[in-house]
Tab-separated table of C-alpha atoms in Angstrom:
chain	number	residue	atom	x	y	z
Y	3	MET	CA	0.857	6.594	2.481
Y	4	VAL	CA	0.336	3.004	1.395
Y	5	VAL	CA	-1.168	3.003	-2.089
Y	6	ALA	CA	-3.424	0.164	-3.187
Y	7	GLU	CA	-5.900	-0.597	-5.964
Y	8	ARG	CA	-8.936	-2.829	-6.126
Y	9	LYS	CA	-8.628	-6.268	-7.614
Y	10	PRO	CA	-10.623	-6.950	-10.821
Y	11	ILE	CA	-14.273	-7.697	-10.081
Y	12	LYS	CA	-13.939	-11.067	-11.841
Y	13	GLU	CA	-11.215	-12.145	-9.411
Y	14	ILE	CA	-13.240	-11.004	-6.401
Y	15	LEU	CA	-16.334	-12.840	-7.643
Y	16	GLU	CA	-14.280	-16.015	-7.996
Y	17	MET	CA	-13.027	-15.661	-4.412
Y	18	MET	CA	-16.582	-15.163	-3.104
Y	19	ALA	CA	-18.185	-17.847	-5.283
Y	20	GLY	CA	-18.947	-20.317	-2.502
Y	21	TYR	CA	-20.341	-17.895	0.075
Y	22	LYS	CA	-23.881	-16.714	0.785
Y	23	LYS	CA	-23.094	-14.096	3.424
Y	24	ILE	CA	-19.904	-12.077	3.835
Y	25	LEU	CA	-18.560	-9.098	5.722
Y	26	LEU	CA	-17.078	-6.483	3.390
Y	27	VAL	CA	-14.915	-4.251	5.538
Y	28	GLY	CA	-13.127	-1.081	4.494
Y	29	CYS	CA	-10.471	1.089	6.112
Y	30	LYS	CA	-10.470	4.840	6.750
Y	31	GLY	CA	-6.674	5.000	6.554
Y	32	CYS	CA	-4.392	5.112	3.530
Y	33	VAL	CA	-6.726	3.230	1.191
Y	34	THR	CA	-9.434	5.841	1.749
Y	35	VAL	CA	-7.004	8.577	0.727
Y	36	CYS	CA	-6.065	6.728	-2.477
Y	37	CYS	CA	-9.760	5.982	-3.158
Y	38	ALA	CA	-9.382	2.204	-3.015
Y	39	GLY	CA	-11.011	1.010	0.209
Y	40	GLY	CA	-12.968	3.692	2.044
Y	41	THR	CA	-16.684	3.812	2.831
Y	42	LYS	CA	-17.527	4.923	-0.708
Y	43	GLU	CA	-15.512	2.101	-2.289
Y	44	VAL	CA	-17.055	-0.456	0.079
Y	45	GLY	CA	-20.509	0.618	-1.109
Y	46	ILE	CA	-19.530	0.479	-4.772
Y	47	LEU	CA	-17.999	-2.987	-4.511
Y	48	ALA	CA	-20.901	-4.319	-2.456
Y	49	SER	CA	-23.362	-3.123	-5.096
Y	50	ALA	CA	-21.295	-4.609	-7.905
Y	51	LEU	CA	-21.108	-7.993	-6.147
Y	52	ARG	CA	-24.817	-8.050	-5.375
Y	53	ILE	CA	-25.757	-7.194	-8.951
Y	54	ALA	CA	-23.384	-9.763	-10.445
Y	55	ARG	CA	-24.527	-12.541	-8.120
Y	56	LYS	CA	-28.211	-11.736	-8.602
Y	57	LYS	CA	-27.713	-11.814	-12.352
Y	58	ASP	CA	-26.208	-15.302	-12.020
Y	59	GLY	CA	-29.148	-16.457	-9.900
Y	60	ASN	CA	-26.932	-16.849	-6.844
Y	61	PRO	CA	-27.629	-13.851	-4.567
Y	62	ILE	CA	-25.231	-12.895	-1.802
Y	63	GLU	CA	-25.832	-11.068	1.474
Y	64	ILE	CA	-23.180	-8.483	2.238
Y	65	VAL	CA	-22.669	-6.710	5.551
Y	66	GLU	CA	-20.816	-3.433	4.968
Y	67	TYR	CA	-18.525	-1.877	7.571
Y	68	THR	CA	-15.626	0.561	7.463
Y	69	LEU	CA	-13.123	0.560	10.310
Y	70	GLU	CA	-10.999	3.494	11.396
Y	71	ARG	CA	-7.988	1.321	10.629
Y	72	GLN	CA	-7.402	-2.361	9.984
Y	73	CYS	CA	-3.785	-2.313	11.167
Y	74	ASP	CA	-4.627	-1.961	14.883
Y	75	PRO	CA	-6.090	-4.845	16.945
Y	76	GLU	CA	-8.464	-2.595	18.908
Y	77	TYR	CA	-10.262	-1.536	15.736
Y	78	ILE	CA	-10.472	-5.104	14.453
Y	79	GLU	CA	-12.479	-5.939	17.579
Y	80	GLN	CA	-15.280	-3.622	16.470
Y	81	VAL	CA	-16.619	-6.207	14.017
Y	82	SER	CA	-16.455	-9.156	16.416
Y	83	SER	CA	-20.226	-9.206	17.007
Y	84	ILE	CA	-20.831	-9.248	13.255
Y	85	VAL	CA	-18.313	-11.977	12.471
Y	86	GLU	CA	-19.005	-14.203	15.448
Y	87	GLY	CA	-22.742	-13.768	15.862
Y	88	ASP	CA	-24.252	-12.809	12.537
Y	89	GLY	CA	-23.682	-15.862	10.367
Y	90	VAL	CA	-20.853	-14.347	8.339
Y	91	GLU	CA	-19.091	-17.049	6.311
Y	92	ALA	CA	-16.105	-15.002	5.120
Y	93	ILE	CA	-14.470	-11.591	5.360
Y	94	LEU	CA	-13.534	-9.546	2.310
Y	95	SER	CA	-11.052	-6.875	3.355
Y	96	MET	CA	-10.638	-3.583	1.504
Y	97	ALA	CA	-7.373	-2.595	3.209
Y	98	CYS	CA	-3.697	-2.905	2.470
Y	99	SER	CA	-2.438	-6.453	3.006
Y	100	VAL	CA	-1.940	-5.785	6.715
Y	101	GLY	CA	-5.715	-5.609	7.169
Y	102	PRO	CA	-6.653	-9.084	5.961
Y	103	GLN	CA	-3.701	-10.550	7.854
Y	104	TYR	CA	-4.923	-8.970	11.103
Y	105	MET	CA	-8.448	-10.153	10.346
Y	106	ALA	CA	-7.225	-13.689	9.660
Y	107	LYS	CA	-5.301	-13.745	12.934
Y	108	ARG	CA	-8.341	-12.631	14.926
Y	109	TYR	CA	-11.282	-14.441	13.325
Y	110	ALA	CA	-11.947	-18.118	12.591
Y	111	VAL	CA	-13.448	-17.532	9.144
Y	112	PRO	CA	-11.752	-17.318	5.743
Y	113	VAL	CA	-10.387	-13.848	4.939
Y	114	TYR	CA	-9.803	-12.512	1.425
Y	115	PRO	CA	-8.054	-9.388	0.104
Y	116	ALA	CA	-10.118	-7.162	-2.175
Y	117	LEU	CA	-7.134	-4.909	-2.892
Y	118	ASN	CA	-3.644	-5.247	-4.302
Y	119	THR	CA	-1.123	-3.330	-2.203
Y	120	THR	CA	1.222	-1.541	-4.575
Y	121	PHE	CA	3.669	0.865	-2.935
Y	122	ILE	CA	4.364	3.695	-0.485
Y	123	GLY	CA	3.802	6.926	-2.328
Y	124	GLY	CA	1.959	10.174	-2.717
Y	125	SER	CA	-0.405	12.058	-4.990
Y	126	LEU	CA	0.867	13.681	-8.178
Y	127	GLU	CA	-2.538	15.016	-9.178
Y	128	HIS	CA	-6.148	14.091	-8.564
Y	129	GLY	CA	-6.462	10.371	-9.266
Y	130	VAL	CA	-2.732	9.802	-9.845
Y	131	TRP	CA	-0.350	8.333	-7.265
Y	132	ALA	CA	3.345	7.506	-7.589
Y	133	GLU	CA	5.907	5.539	-5.621
Y	134	PHE	CA	8.309	7.534	-3.463
Y	135	CYS	CA	9.574	5.059	-0.869
Y	136	GLN	CA	10.508	1.368	-0.627
Y	137	ALA	CA	10.751	1.394	3.177
Y	138	CYS	CA	14.397	0.306	3.085
Y	139	GLY	CA	14.799	1.127	6.776
Y	140	ASN	CA	17.690	3.588	6.469
Y	141	CYS	CA	16.627	6.872	4.883
Y	142	VAL	CA	19.399	8.658	2.973
Y	143	ILE	CA	17.477	11.262	0.986
Y	144	HIS	CA	19.329	14.116	2.704
Y	145	HIS	CA	22.384	13.139	0.672
Y	146	PHE	CA	20.446	13.480	-2.567
Y	147	GLY	CA	18.572	16.740	-2.278
Y	148	GLY	CA	15.520	15.126	-0.702
Y	149	ILE	CA	15.009	12.636	-3.543
Y	150	CYS	CA	15.169	8.884	-2.939
Y	151	PRO	CA	17.461	7.046	-5.387
Y	152	VAL	CA	16.324	3.666	-4.011
Y	153	SER	CA	12.698	4.043	-5.081
Y	154	ARG	CA	12.812	6.719	-7.783
Y	155	CYS	CA	15.798	5.484	-9.785
Y	156	SER	CA	14.716	2.453	-11.808
Y	157	LYS	CA	18.023	0.768	-10.959
Y	158	SER	CA	18.292	2.108	-7.383
Y	159	LEU	CA	21.698	3.602	-8.174
Y	160	PHE	CA	23.572	5.505	-5.453
Y	161	ASN	CA	26.404	7.046	-7.458
Y	162	GLY	CA	25.028	8.936	-10.399
Y	163	PRO	CA	23.014	8.063	-13.492
Y	164	CYS	CA	23.470	4.869	-15.497
Y	165	GLY	CA	24.028	6.618	-18.813
Y	166	GLY	CA	20.796	5.402	-20.357
Y	167	SER	CA	18.719	8.496	-19.672
Y	168	ALA	CA	17.976	11.188	-22.234
Y	169	GLY	CA	16.267	14.535	-21.939
Y	170	GLY	CA	15.675	13.989	-18.253
Y	171	LYS	CA	13.771	10.751	-18.855
Y	172	CYS	CA	14.652	7.186	-17.865
Y	173	GLU	CA	15.539	4.667	-20.568
Y	174	ILE	CA	12.719	2.367	-19.456
Y	175	SER	CA	10.027	4.845	-20.496
Y	176	LYS	CA	9.588	8.426	-21.667
Y	177	GLU	CA	6.907	8.684	-18.979
Y	178	VAL	CA	9.441	8.081	-16.174
Y	179	ASP	CA	11.670	10.891	-14.928
Y	180	CYS	CA	15.335	10.091	-14.485
Y	181	ALA	CA	15.810	10.318	-10.722
Y	182	TRP	CA	19.404	11.383	-11.124
Y	183	HIS	CA	18.415	14.211	-13.417
Y	184	LEU	CA	16.036	15.352	-10.671
Y	185	ILE	CA	18.760	14.955	-8.064
Y	186	TYR	CA	21.207	16.985	-10.154
Y	187	GLU	CA	18.745	19.812	-10.695
Y	188	ARG	CA	17.838	19.862	-7.009
Y	189	MET	CA	21.459	19.841	-5.838
Y	190	LYS	CA	22.282	22.574	-8.324
Y	191	ALA	CA	19.437	24.728	-6.968
Y	192	LEU	CA	20.743	24.146	-3.438
Y	193	GLY	CA	24.321	25.035	-4.411
Y	194	ARG	CA	25.479	21.541	-3.449
Y	195	LEU	CA	26.783	20.114	-6.722
Y	196	ASP	CA	30.149	19.385	-5.101
Y	197	ASP	CA	28.394	16.848	-2.867
Y	198	MET	CA	27.597	14.752	-5.932
Y	199	ALA	CA	31.293	13.872	-6.207
Y	200	LYS	CA	31.022	11.802	-3.028
Y	201	ILE	CA	31.117	8.031	-3.525
Y	202	PHE	CA	28.610	6.031	-1.521
Y	203	PRO	CA	29.376	2.426	-0.564
Y	204	ILE	CA	27.152	-0.500	-1.463
Y	205	LYS	CA	23.914	-0.176	0.457
Y	206	ASP	CA	23.458	-2.327	3.545
Y	207	TRP	CA	20.129	-4.017	2.832
Y	208	SER	CA	19.915	-5.661	6.254
Y	209	THR	CA	17.538	-2.891	7.356
Y	210	SER	CA	15.242	-3.667	4.454
Y	211	ARG	CA	12.993	-6.673	3.823
Y	212	ASP	CA	16.078	-8.771	3.016
Y	213	GLY	CA	16.696	-9.070	6.750
Y	214	GLY	CA	13.334	-10.778	7.323
Y	215	PRO	CA	10.072	-9.343	8.686
Y	216	ARG	CA	10.842	-6.142	10.550
Y	217	LYS	CA	9.571	-4.806	13.868
Y	218	VAL	CA	9.755	-1.421	15.573
Y	219	VAL	CA	9.706	-1.437	19.386
Y	220	ARG	CA	9.173	1.746	21.403
Y	221	GLU	CA	9.812	0.771	25.007
Y	222	ASP	CA	8.594	4.187	26.199
Y	223	MET	CA	5.159	3.452	24.748
Y	224	ARG	CA	4.686	-0.156	25.825
Y	225	LEU	CA	2.117	-0.945	28.513
């Protein structure tokens, strides 16, 4: 899932400083799962903004709404009556960065991001998420025991550890596992240590962001 976290309240207040009425819109997708932008978080942020603005003698009216997703045009349409007919001066989006971009494309009002999009990852424990994928466009984890060296090795190395790890931890921090230690242990458990002798060529990054904005087209699904 896409993992995001809310911007500091001070930064959000600065973005909303000139507005009297806004639409605060959440997303029931990834940011709900990582507790950053679901219905609950929309309510919490709305309350915090109202309290802060009232304290400053500059109250703000906030319309709260949570969409099923903000990355699909059909869901964006659900707030059209609010944005276009309810005097909303700006939209504050609690979605990954795709959400506010879709909102900005559709509506003729200023759109602001309430979240910082951080990475593609998963849950380690309740309230803790970690990066597992950089969306490089050419998945190779089957060569490495199901562990991604691109995202989980601090140096994105393809051919073994750098030599700076110790005790299974990366040299950048004792809190970070050495991905190649994990790969070794996994390959050993699978009886595939001989595969680690293979030399992989320099990665072709043309499938990643370095090739420009990417697009996936499924002709069998197009209308």
